[in-house]
Amino acid sequence: MIDVQQIKKDFPIYENDPDLVYLDSTATALKPRRVVEKLEEYYYHYPANIFRGIYKISERATAEYEETRDKVGQFINGDREEIIFTRSATESINLVAYSLGRKIIGRGDEVVVSLMEHHANFVPWQVLCFETGADFKVINSPQEITIPMVTKAVTKKTKILAITYVSNVLGVINPIKEIVRAARRINPRIIIVVDAAQAAPHLKINVRELAVDFIAFSSHKMVGPTGVGVLWGKKAILEEMFPFQYGGEMIDEVAIGKTTYANLPHKYEAGTPHISGVIGLKEAVAYLDKIGFDEISRHERNLSAYALKRLNEEFGDNVFVLGPKNINKRSGIISFTFYDFHPHDVGHLLDEDNVAVRVGHHCAMPLHTALKINASVRASFYIYNDRGDVDKLIKALIRVRNVLGKKSVNL
Ligand code: PMP
């Protein structure tokens, strides 16, 4: 079982702000001391560029950077050449849309996404389709992505299916393995891109078992530094794609008449990367692995179940919880709206009680539009949250009700 009090001691923010009730890990996770110290270690002891130096501190930085690639590969069961470091999950998805999309997509082809996608896994595909004349199809999934929805949307003309593993709004964990099987039964050559930004911090990911072609995630949501993303892709596809950016580090030979490109993974890592951030990610992976993903998932699901029960006890029909009712389909994310209060008012009042939640459309406007709401309140739970945090959230929401009034109006 997760010992939250012990875990809290690893996160320096709680020393500086002991009363903080942080319920916005979906936006970004807090950082443990060992990650912060690793960044410091780089800047204090070997703040050199990688690959270029034939002196000790550059060799040390290069070794730490490449060791992170090995660790991230082991973390998701991918090969080291298949791990590309980017700036964010957003950049990882853009890389695929640009480097693969522009190579294989044309008029008459289809790209399928879902309604619940974060804009990061929606807009790059939408723009690709608009620019190439391909059909942009959206699975109507206001709660969860089911197999019949996938088999209805995917056809033999679908070249790319881009879907999220865990929705950052609905909290639903989509059945990726089953979706992949269903999609490939219709089109065995379909490329499947999974947005794992909300999965990698919470679930054990095994890219071979999922049998997908690409997954994208961000370091900062999994207690690592900001400014670092990961793209894993199947080697055979990565080798065929266009480069994403051109310049230093990604080349093999450059002449006035011709440039050849570096081997994987460097073909996709042009320029000086976020060296300290990548090195810090190694510590984040080690930290989460030590706790264990079975424990992490169980802990979050328990907190979600408790929060749903408390919300229902206290607010009953006045609160609308987004996403599936079945707790086994959910991770540690709960979005809701009150029929009577605007989410932004709720968010401001919760902040007065030092309860940090996210309000707005959470970069999922198509989903909110389909649900006929402008915004929602999102509370998300992670390893450093406990039932006490849920109780404080509920207490603060009761104050919101007292401040904003008890009248009930329908939407
Ligand atoms: N996909 C999902 C599901 C997300 O929740 C987020 C971040 N909120 C992203 C993609 C984008 O992540 P980043 O901002 O780190 O690129």
CSV table of N, CA and C and ligand atoms in Angstrom, one decimal, residues 26-27 87-91 93 118 120-121 164 166-168 195-198 218 220-221 362-363 378, ligand 1:
chain,number,residue,atom,x,y,z
A,26,THR,N,-3.0,16.2,-13.3
A,26,THR,CA,-3.3,15.9,-14.7
A,26,THR,C,-2.6,17.0,-15.6
A,27,ALA,N,-2.6,18.2,-15.0
A,27,ALA,CA,-1.9,19.4,-15.7
A,27,ALA,C,-0.4,19.2,-15.6
A,87,ARG,N,10.1,17.7,-27.0
A,87,ARG,CA,9.9,18.8,-26.0
A,87,ARG,C,8.7,18.5,-25.1
A,88,SER,N,7.7,17.6,-25.6
A,88,SER,CA,6.5,17.4,-24.9
A,88,SER,C,5.7,16.3,-25.7
A,89,ALA,N,4.6,15.8,-25.0
A,89,ALA,CA,3.7,14.9,-25.7
A,89,ALA,C,3.2,15.6,-27.0
A,90,THR,N,2.9,16.9,-26.9
A,90,THR,CA,2.4,17.6,-28.0
A,90,THR,C,3.4,17.6,-29.2
A,91,GLU,N,4.6,17.8,-28.9
A,91,GLU,CA,5.6,17.8,-30.0
A,91,GLU,C,5.7,16.4,-30.5
A,93,ILE,N,3.5,14.1,-30.9
A,93,ILE,CA,2.3,13.8,-31.8
A,93,ILE,C,2.5,14.6,-33.1
A,118,HIS,N,-7.5,15.3,-26.3
A,118,HIS,CA,-6.8,16.6,-26.0
A,118,HIS,C,-6.5,17.2,-27.3
A,120,ALA,N,-4.0,18.4,-28.4
A,120,ALA,CA,-2.7,17.9,-28.9
A,120,ALA,C,-2.8,16.7,-29.8
A,121,ASN,N,-3.8,15.9,-29.6
A,121,ASN,CA,-4.0,14.7,-30.4
A,121,ASN,C,-5.3,14.9,-31.3
A,164,THR,N,-6.6,8.5,-27.5
A,164,THR,CA,-6.0,8.6,-26.2
A,164,THR,C,-6.1,7.3,-25.3
A,166,VAL,N,-5.8,7.4,-21.8
A,166,VAL,CA,-6.6,7.8,-20.7
A,166,VAL,C,-7.1,9.3,-21.0
A,167,SER,N,-8.4,9.5,-20.9
A,167,SER,CA,-8.8,10.9,-21.2
A,167,SER,C,-8.5,11.8,-20.0
A,168,ASN,N,-8.0,13.0,-20.4
A,168,ASN,CA,-7.6,14.0,-19.3
A,168,ASN,C,-8.8,14.7,-18.8
A,195,ASP,N,-2.0,8.5,-27.6
A,195,ASP,CA,-1.6,9.6,-26.7
A,195,ASP,C,-1.6,9.0,-25.3
A,196,ALA,N,-0.5,8.8,-24.8
A,196,ALA,CA,-0.3,8.2,-23.5
A,196,ALA,C,0.1,9.2,-22.4
A,197,ALA,N,-0.2,10.5,-22.7
A,197,ALA,CA,0.2,11.5,-21.7
A,197,ALA,C,-0.4,11.3,-20.3
A,198,GLN,N,-1.7,10.8,-20.3
A,198,GLN,CA,-2.3,10.5,-19.0
A,198,GLN,C,-2.2,9.1,-18.6
A,218,SER,N,4.6,12.8,-21.8
A,218,SER,CA,5.4,13.9,-21.3
A,218,SER,C,6.0,13.6,-20.0
A,220,HIS,N,6.8,15.7,-17.6
A,220,HIS,CA,6.4,16.5,-16.5
A,220,HIS,C,5.1,16.0,-15.8
A,221,LYS,N,4.4,15.1,-16.5
A,221,LYS,CA,3.2,14.6,-15.9
A,221,LYS,C,3.5,13.4,-15.0
A,362,HIS,N,-10.0,22.2,-20.4
A,362,HIS,CA,-8.9,21.3,-20.3
A,362,HIS,C,-8.4,20.9,-21.7
A,363,CYS,N,-8.3,21.8,-22.6
A,363,CYS,CA,-7.8,21.5,-24.0
A,363,CYS,C,-8.6,20.4,-24.6
A,378,ARG,N,-12.0,20.1,-12.6
A,378,ARG,CA,-11.3,18.8,-12.7
A,378,ARG,C,-10.4,18.6,-11.4
B,1,PMP,N1,-2.7,14.6,-24.2
B,1,PMP,C1,-3.3,14.6,-23.0
B,1,PMP,C2,-4.3,13.5,-22.8
B,1,PMP,C3,-3.0,15.5,-22.0
B,1,PMP,O1,-3.7,15.5,-20.8
B,1,PMP,C4,-2.0,16.5,-22.3
B,1,PMP,C5,-1.7,17.6,-21.3
B,1,PMP,N2,-2.7,18.1,-20.6
B,1,PMP,C6,-1.4,16.5,-23.5
B,1,PMP,C7,-1.7,15.5,-24.4
B,1,PMP,C8,-0.3,17.4,-23.9
B,1,PMP,O2,0.8,17.3,-23.0
B,1,PMP,P1,1.9,18.4,-23.1
B,1,PMP,O3,1.3,19.7,-22.8
B,1,PMP,O4,2.9,18.0,-22.0
B,1,PMP,O5,2.5,18.4,-24.4
